[in-house]
PDB file of C-alpha atoms in Angstrom:
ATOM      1  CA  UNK A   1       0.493  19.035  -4.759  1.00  0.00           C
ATOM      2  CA  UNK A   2      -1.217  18.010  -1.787  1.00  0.00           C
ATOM      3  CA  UNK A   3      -1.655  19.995   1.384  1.00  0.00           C
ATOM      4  CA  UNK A   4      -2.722  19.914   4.860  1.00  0.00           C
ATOM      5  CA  UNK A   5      -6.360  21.652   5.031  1.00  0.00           C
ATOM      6  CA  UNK A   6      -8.503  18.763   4.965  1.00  0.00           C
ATOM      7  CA  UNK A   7      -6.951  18.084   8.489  1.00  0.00           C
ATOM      8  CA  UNK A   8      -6.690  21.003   9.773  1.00  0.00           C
ATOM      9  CA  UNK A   9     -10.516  21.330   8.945  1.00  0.00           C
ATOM     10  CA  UNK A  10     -11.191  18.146  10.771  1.00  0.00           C
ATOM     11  CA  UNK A  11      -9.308  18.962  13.777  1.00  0.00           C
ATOM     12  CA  UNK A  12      -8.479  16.270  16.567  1.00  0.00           C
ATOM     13  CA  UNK A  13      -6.593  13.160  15.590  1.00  0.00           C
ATOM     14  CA  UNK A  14      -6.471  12.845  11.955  1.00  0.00           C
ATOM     15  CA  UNK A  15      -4.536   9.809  10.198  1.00  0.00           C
ATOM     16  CA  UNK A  16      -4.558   9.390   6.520  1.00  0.00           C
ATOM     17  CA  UNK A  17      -4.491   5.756   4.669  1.00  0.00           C
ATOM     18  CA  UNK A  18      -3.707   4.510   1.527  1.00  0.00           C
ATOM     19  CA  UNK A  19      -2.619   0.796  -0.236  1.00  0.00           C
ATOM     20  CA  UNK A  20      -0.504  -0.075  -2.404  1.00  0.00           C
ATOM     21  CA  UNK A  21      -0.601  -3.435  -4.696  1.00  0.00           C
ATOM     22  CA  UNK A  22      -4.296  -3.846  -5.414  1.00  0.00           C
ATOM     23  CA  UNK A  23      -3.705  -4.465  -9.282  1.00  0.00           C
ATOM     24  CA  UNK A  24      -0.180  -7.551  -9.102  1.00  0.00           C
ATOM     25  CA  UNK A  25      -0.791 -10.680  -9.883  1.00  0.00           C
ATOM     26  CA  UNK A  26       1.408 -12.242  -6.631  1.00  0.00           C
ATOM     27  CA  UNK A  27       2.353 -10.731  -3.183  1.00  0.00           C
ATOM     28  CA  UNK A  28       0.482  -8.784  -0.264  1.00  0.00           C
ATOM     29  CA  UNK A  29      -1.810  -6.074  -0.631  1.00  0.00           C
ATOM     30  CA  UNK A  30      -0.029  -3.253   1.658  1.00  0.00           C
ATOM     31  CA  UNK A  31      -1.762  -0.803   3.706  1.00  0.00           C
ATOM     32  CA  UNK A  32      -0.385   2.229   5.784  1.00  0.00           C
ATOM     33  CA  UNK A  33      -1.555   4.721   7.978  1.00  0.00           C
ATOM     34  CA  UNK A  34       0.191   8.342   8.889  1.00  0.00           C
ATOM     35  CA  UNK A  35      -0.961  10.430  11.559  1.00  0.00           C
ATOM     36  CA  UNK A  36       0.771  13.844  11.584  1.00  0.00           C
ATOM     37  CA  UNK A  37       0.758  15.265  15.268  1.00  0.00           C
ATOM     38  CA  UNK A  38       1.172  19.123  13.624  1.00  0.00           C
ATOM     39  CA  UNK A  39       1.746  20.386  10.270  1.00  0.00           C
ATOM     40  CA  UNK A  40       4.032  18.770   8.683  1.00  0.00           C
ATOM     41  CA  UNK A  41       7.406  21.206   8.200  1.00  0.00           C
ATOM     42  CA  UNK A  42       7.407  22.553   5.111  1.00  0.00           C
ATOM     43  CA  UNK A  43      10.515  20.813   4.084  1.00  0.00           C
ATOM     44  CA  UNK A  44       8.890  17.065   4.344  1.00  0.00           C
ATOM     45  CA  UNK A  45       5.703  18.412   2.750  1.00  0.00           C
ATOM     46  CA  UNK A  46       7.969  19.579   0.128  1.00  0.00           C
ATOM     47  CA  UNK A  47       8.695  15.746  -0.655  1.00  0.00           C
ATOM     48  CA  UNK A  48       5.285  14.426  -0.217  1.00  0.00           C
ATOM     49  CA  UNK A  49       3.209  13.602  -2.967  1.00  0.00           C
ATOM     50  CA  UNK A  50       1.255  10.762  -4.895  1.00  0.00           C
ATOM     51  CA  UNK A  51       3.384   7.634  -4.664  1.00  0.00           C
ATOM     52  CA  UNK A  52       2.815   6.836  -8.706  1.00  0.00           C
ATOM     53  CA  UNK A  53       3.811  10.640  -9.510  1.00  0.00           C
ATOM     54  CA  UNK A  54       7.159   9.700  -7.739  1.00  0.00           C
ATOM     55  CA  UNK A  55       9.767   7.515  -9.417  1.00  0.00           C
ATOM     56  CA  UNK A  56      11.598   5.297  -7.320  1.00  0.00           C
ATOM     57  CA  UNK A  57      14.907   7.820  -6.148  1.00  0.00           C
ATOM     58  CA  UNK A  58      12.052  10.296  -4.553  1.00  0.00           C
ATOM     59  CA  UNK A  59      10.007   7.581  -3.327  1.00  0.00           C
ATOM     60  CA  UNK A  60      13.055   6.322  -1.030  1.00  0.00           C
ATOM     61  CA  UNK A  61      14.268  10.122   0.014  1.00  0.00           C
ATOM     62  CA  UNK A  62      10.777  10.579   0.941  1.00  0.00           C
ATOM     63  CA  UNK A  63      10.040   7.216   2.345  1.00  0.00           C
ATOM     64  CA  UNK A  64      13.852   8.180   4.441  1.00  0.00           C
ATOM     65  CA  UNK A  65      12.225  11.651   5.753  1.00  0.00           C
ATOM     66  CA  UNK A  66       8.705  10.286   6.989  1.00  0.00           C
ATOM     67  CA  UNK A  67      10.574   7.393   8.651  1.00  0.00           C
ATOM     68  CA  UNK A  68      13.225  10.617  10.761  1.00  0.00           C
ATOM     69  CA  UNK A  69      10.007  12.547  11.196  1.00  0.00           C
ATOM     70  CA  UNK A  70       8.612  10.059  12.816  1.00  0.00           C
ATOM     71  CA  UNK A  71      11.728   8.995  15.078  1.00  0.00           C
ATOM     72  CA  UNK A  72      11.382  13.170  16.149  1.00  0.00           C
ATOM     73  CA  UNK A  73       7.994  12.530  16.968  1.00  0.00           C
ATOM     74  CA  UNK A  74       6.710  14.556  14.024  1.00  0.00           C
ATOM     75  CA  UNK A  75       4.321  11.717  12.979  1.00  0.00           C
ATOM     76  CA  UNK A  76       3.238   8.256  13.999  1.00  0.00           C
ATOM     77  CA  UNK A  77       2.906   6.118  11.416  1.00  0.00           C
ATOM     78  CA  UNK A  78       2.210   2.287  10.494  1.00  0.00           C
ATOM     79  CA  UNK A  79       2.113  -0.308   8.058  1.00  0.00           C
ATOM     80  CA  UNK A  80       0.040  -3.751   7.565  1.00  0.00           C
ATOM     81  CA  UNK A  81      -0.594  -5.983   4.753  1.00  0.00           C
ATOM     82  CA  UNK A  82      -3.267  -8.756   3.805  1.00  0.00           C
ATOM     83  CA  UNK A  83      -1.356 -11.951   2.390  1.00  0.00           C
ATOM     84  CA  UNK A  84      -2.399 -13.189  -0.886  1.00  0.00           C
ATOM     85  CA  UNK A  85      -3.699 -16.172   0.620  1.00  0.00           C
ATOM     86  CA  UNK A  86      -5.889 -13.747   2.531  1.00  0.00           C
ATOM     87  CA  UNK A  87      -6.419 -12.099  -1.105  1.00  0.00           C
ATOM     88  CA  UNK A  88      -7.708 -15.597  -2.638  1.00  0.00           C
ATOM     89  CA  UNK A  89      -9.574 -16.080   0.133  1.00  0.00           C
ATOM     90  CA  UNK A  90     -11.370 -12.477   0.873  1.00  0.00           C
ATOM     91  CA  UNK A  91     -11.078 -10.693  -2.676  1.00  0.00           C
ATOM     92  CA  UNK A  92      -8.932  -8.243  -3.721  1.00  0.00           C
ATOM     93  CA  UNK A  93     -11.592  -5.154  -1.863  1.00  0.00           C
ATOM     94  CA  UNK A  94     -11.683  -6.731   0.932  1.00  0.00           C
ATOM     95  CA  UNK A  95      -8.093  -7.730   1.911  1.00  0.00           C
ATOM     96  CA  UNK A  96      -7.056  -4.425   1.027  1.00  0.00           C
ATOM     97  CA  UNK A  97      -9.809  -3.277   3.905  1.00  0.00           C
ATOM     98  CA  UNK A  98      -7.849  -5.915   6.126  1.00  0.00           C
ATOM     99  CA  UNK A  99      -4.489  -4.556   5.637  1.00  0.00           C
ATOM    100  CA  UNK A 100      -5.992  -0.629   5.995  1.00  0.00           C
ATOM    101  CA  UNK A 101      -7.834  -1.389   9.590  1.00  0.00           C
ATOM    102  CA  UNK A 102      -4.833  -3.447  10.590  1.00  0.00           C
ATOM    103  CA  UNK A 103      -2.236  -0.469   9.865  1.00  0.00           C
ATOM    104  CA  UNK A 104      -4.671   1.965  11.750  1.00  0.00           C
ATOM    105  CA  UNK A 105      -4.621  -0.197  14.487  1.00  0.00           C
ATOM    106  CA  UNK A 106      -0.709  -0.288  14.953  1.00  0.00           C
ATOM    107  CA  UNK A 107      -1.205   3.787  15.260  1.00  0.00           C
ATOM    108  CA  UNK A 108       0.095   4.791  18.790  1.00  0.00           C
ATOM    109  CA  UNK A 109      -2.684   6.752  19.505  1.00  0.00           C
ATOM    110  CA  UNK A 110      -6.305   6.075  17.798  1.00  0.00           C
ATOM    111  CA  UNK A 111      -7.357   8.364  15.745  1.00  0.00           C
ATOM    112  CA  UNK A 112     -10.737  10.561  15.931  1.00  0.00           C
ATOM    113  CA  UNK A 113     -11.089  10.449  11.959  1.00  0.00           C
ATOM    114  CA  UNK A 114      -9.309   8.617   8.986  1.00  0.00           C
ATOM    115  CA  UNK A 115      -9.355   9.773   5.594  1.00  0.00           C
ATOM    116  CA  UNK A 116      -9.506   7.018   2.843  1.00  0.00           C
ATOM    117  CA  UNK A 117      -7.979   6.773  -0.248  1.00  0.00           C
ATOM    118  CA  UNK A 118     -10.898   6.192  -2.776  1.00  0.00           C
ATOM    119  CA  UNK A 119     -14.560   5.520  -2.847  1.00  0.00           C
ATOM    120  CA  UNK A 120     -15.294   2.960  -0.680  1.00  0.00           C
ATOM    121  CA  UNK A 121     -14.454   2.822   3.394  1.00  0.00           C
ATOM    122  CA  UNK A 122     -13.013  -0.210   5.120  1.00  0.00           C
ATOM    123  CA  UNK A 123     -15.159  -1.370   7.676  1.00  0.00           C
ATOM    124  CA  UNK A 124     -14.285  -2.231  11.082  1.00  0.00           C
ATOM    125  CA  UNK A 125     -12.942   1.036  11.979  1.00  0.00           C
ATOM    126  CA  UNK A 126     -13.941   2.436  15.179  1.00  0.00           C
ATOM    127  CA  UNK A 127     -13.997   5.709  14.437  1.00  0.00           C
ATOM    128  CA  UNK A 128     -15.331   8.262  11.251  1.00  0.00           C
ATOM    129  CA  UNK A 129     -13.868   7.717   8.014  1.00  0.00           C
ATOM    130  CA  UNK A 130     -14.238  10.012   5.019  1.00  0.00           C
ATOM    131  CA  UNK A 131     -13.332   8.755   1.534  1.00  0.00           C
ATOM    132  CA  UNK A 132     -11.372  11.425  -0.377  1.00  0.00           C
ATOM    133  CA  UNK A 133     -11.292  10.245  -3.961  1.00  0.00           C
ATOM    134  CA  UNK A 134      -7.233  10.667  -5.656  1.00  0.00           C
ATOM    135  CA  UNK A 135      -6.608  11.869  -1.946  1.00  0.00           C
ATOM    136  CA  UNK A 136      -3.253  11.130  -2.373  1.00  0.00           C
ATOM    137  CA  UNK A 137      -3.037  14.188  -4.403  1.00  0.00           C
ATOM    138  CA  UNK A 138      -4.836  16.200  -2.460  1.00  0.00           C
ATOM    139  CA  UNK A 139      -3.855  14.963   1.489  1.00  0.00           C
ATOM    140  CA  UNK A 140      -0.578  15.392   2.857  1.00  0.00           C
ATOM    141  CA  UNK A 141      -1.241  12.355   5.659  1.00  0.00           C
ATOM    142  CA  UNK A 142      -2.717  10.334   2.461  1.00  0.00           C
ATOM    143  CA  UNK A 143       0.369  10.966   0.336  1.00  0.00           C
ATOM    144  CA  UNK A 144       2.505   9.999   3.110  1.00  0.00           C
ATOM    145  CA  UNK A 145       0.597   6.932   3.777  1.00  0.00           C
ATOM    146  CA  UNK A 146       0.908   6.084  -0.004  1.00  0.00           C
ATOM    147  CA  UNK A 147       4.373   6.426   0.136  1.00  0.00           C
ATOM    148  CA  UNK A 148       5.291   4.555   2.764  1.00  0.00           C
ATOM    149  CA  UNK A 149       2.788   1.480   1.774  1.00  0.00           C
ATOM    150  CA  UNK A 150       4.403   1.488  -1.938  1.00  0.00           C
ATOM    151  CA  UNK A 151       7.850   1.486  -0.474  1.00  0.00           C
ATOM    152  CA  UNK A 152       7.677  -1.542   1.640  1.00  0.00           C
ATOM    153  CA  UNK A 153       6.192  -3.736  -0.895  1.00  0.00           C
ATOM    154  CA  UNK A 154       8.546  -3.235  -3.033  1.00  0.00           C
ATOM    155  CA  UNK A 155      10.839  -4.410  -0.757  1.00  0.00           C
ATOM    156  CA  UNK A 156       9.236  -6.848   0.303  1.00  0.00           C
ATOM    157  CA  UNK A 157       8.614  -8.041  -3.292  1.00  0.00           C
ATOM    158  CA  UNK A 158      12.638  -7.762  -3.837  1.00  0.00           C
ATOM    159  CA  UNK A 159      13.408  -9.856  -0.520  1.00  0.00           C
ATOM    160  CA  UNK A 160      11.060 -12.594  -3.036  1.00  0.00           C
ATOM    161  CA  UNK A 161      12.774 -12.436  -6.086  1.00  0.00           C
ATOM    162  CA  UNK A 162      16.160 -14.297  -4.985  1.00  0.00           C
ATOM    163  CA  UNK A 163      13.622 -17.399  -3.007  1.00  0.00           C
ATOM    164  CA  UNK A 164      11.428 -17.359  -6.498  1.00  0.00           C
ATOM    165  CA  UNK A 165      13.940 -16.639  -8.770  1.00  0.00           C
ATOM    166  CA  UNK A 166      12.583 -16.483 -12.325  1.00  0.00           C
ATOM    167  CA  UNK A 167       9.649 -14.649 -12.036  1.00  0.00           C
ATOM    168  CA  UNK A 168      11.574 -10.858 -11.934  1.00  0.00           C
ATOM    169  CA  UNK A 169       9.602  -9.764  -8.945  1.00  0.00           C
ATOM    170  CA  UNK A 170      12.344  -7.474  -8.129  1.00  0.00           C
ATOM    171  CA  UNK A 171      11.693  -6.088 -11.836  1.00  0.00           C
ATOM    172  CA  UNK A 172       7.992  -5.672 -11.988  1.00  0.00           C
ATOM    173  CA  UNK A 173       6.550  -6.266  -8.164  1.00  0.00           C
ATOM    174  CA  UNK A 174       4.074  -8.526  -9.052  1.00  0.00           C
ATOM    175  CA  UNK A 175       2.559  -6.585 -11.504  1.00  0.00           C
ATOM    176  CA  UNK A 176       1.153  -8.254 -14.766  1.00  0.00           C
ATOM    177  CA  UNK A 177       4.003  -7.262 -17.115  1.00  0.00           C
ATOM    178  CA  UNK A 178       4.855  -9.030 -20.351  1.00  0.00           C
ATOM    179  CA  UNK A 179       7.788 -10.776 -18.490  1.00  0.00           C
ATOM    180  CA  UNK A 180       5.311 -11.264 -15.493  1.00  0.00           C
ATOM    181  CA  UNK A 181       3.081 -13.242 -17.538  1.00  0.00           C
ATOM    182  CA  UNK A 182       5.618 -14.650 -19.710  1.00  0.00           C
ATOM    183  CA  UNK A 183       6.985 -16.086 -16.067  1.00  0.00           C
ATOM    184  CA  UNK A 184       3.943 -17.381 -15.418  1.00  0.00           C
ATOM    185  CA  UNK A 185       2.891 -19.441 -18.113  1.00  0.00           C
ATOM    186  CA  UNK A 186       6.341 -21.039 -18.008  1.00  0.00           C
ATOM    187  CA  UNK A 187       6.804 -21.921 -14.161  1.00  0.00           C
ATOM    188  CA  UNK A 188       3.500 -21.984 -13.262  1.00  0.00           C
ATOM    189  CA  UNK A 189       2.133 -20.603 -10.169  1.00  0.00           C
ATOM    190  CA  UNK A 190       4.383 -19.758  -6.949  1.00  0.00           C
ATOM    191  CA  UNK A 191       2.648 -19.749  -3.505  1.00  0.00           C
ATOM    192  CA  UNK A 192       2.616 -15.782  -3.500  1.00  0.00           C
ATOM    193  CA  UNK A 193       0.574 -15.954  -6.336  1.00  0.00           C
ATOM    194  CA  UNK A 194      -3.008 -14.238  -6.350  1.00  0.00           C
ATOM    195  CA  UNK A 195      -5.705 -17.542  -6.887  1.00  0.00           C
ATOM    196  CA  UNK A 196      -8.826 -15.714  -8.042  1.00  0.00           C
ATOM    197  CA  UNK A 197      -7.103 -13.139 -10.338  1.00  0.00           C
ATOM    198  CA  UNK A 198      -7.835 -15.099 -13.780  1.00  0.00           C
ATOM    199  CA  UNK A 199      -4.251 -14.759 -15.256  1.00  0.00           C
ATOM    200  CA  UNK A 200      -3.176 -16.822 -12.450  1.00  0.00           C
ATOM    201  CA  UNK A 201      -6.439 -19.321 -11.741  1.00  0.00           C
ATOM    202  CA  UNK A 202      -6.073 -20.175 -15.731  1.00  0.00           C
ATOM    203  CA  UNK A 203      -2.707 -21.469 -14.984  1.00  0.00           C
ATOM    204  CA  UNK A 204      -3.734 -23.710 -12.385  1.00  0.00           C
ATOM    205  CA  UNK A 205      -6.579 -25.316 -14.243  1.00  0.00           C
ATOM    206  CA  UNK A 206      -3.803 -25.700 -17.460  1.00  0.00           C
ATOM    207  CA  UNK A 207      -1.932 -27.011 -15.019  1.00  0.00           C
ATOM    208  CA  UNK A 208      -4.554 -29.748 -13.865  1.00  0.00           C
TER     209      UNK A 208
END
């Protein structure tokens, strides 16, 4: 489970970041940010953990208790995305950058260090950034981040799925399932479709 030490060892501001949606073939790339202002309590922490470890009931109670926490002042916290025309137009890597600096910069307060999800910092920042690789197993703020980045895009892939009906984004968020691809070949591309991500650009040039 993750815990708070890497903060507390870093002392000042500390916000944690994670994505969610790097892998889909269609929709945003989401990005939050979490900045706890203490130590979490121990019953929020209690909830907090790797978004992908979490099915979907625990993902909402948890997604519930950041979003209270952060009405008490517990937390500040914020969410951005990079579109996937952004995502055609930048690459996957560096959308996903987009959407991380442009949830740290809805943070109230800036913080004095952010800690990554992964290998490779966004750039852009202006201040540190350490890379924690799996952090969202290891960082509370990172977890939380994850957690609220996973939840909103799945909502936000649901609010799709009834505009492009057929495709079952409300099933499978984007992601390349067998009735994802099935989808695909039969409609086509939508607009919220990746270009660059070859499933998709192999459509388009059957399609021409």
């Amino acid at each position: 489970m993750p815990d708070y030490l890497l903060e507390i060892a870093a002392g000042g501001r500390v916000a944690g970041v994670d994505e969610a949606g790097r892998g889909p073939l269609a929709g945003p790339v989401v990005a939050a940010a979490v900045l706890f202002h203490a130590p979490p309590p121990e019953s929020l922490a209690a909830l907090l953990d790797d978004s992908k470890k979490l099915d979907a009931a625990k993902r909402e109670a948890a997604f519930a208790a950041l979003r209270a926490a952060q009405a008490e002042g517990v937390l500040d916290g914020a969410v951005a995305a990079a579109s996937a025309a952004e995502i055609g137009r930048l690459n996957i890597l560096r959308a996903t950058h987009l959407a991380m600096t442009r949830a740290v910069a809805r943070l109230r307060l800036p913080p004095d260090l952010v800690l990554v999800d992964g290998n490779q910092p966004p750039r852009g920042l202006s201040c540190a950034v350490r890379c924690v690789v799996k952090g969202d197993g290891i960082s509370l703020s990172i977890a939380a981040a994850s957690i609220l980045a996973k939840v909103v895009r799945d909502r936000a892939m649901a609010r799709l799925d009834p505009r492009w009906p057929g495709y079952g984004f409300a099933r499978h968020a984007g992601y390349p399932t067998a009735l994802h691809r099935e989808a695909l070949a039969r409609l086509g591309p939508c607009p919220h479709h990746r270009r660059g991500f070859a499933p998709v650009d192999q459509m388009l040039l059957s399609l021409t």
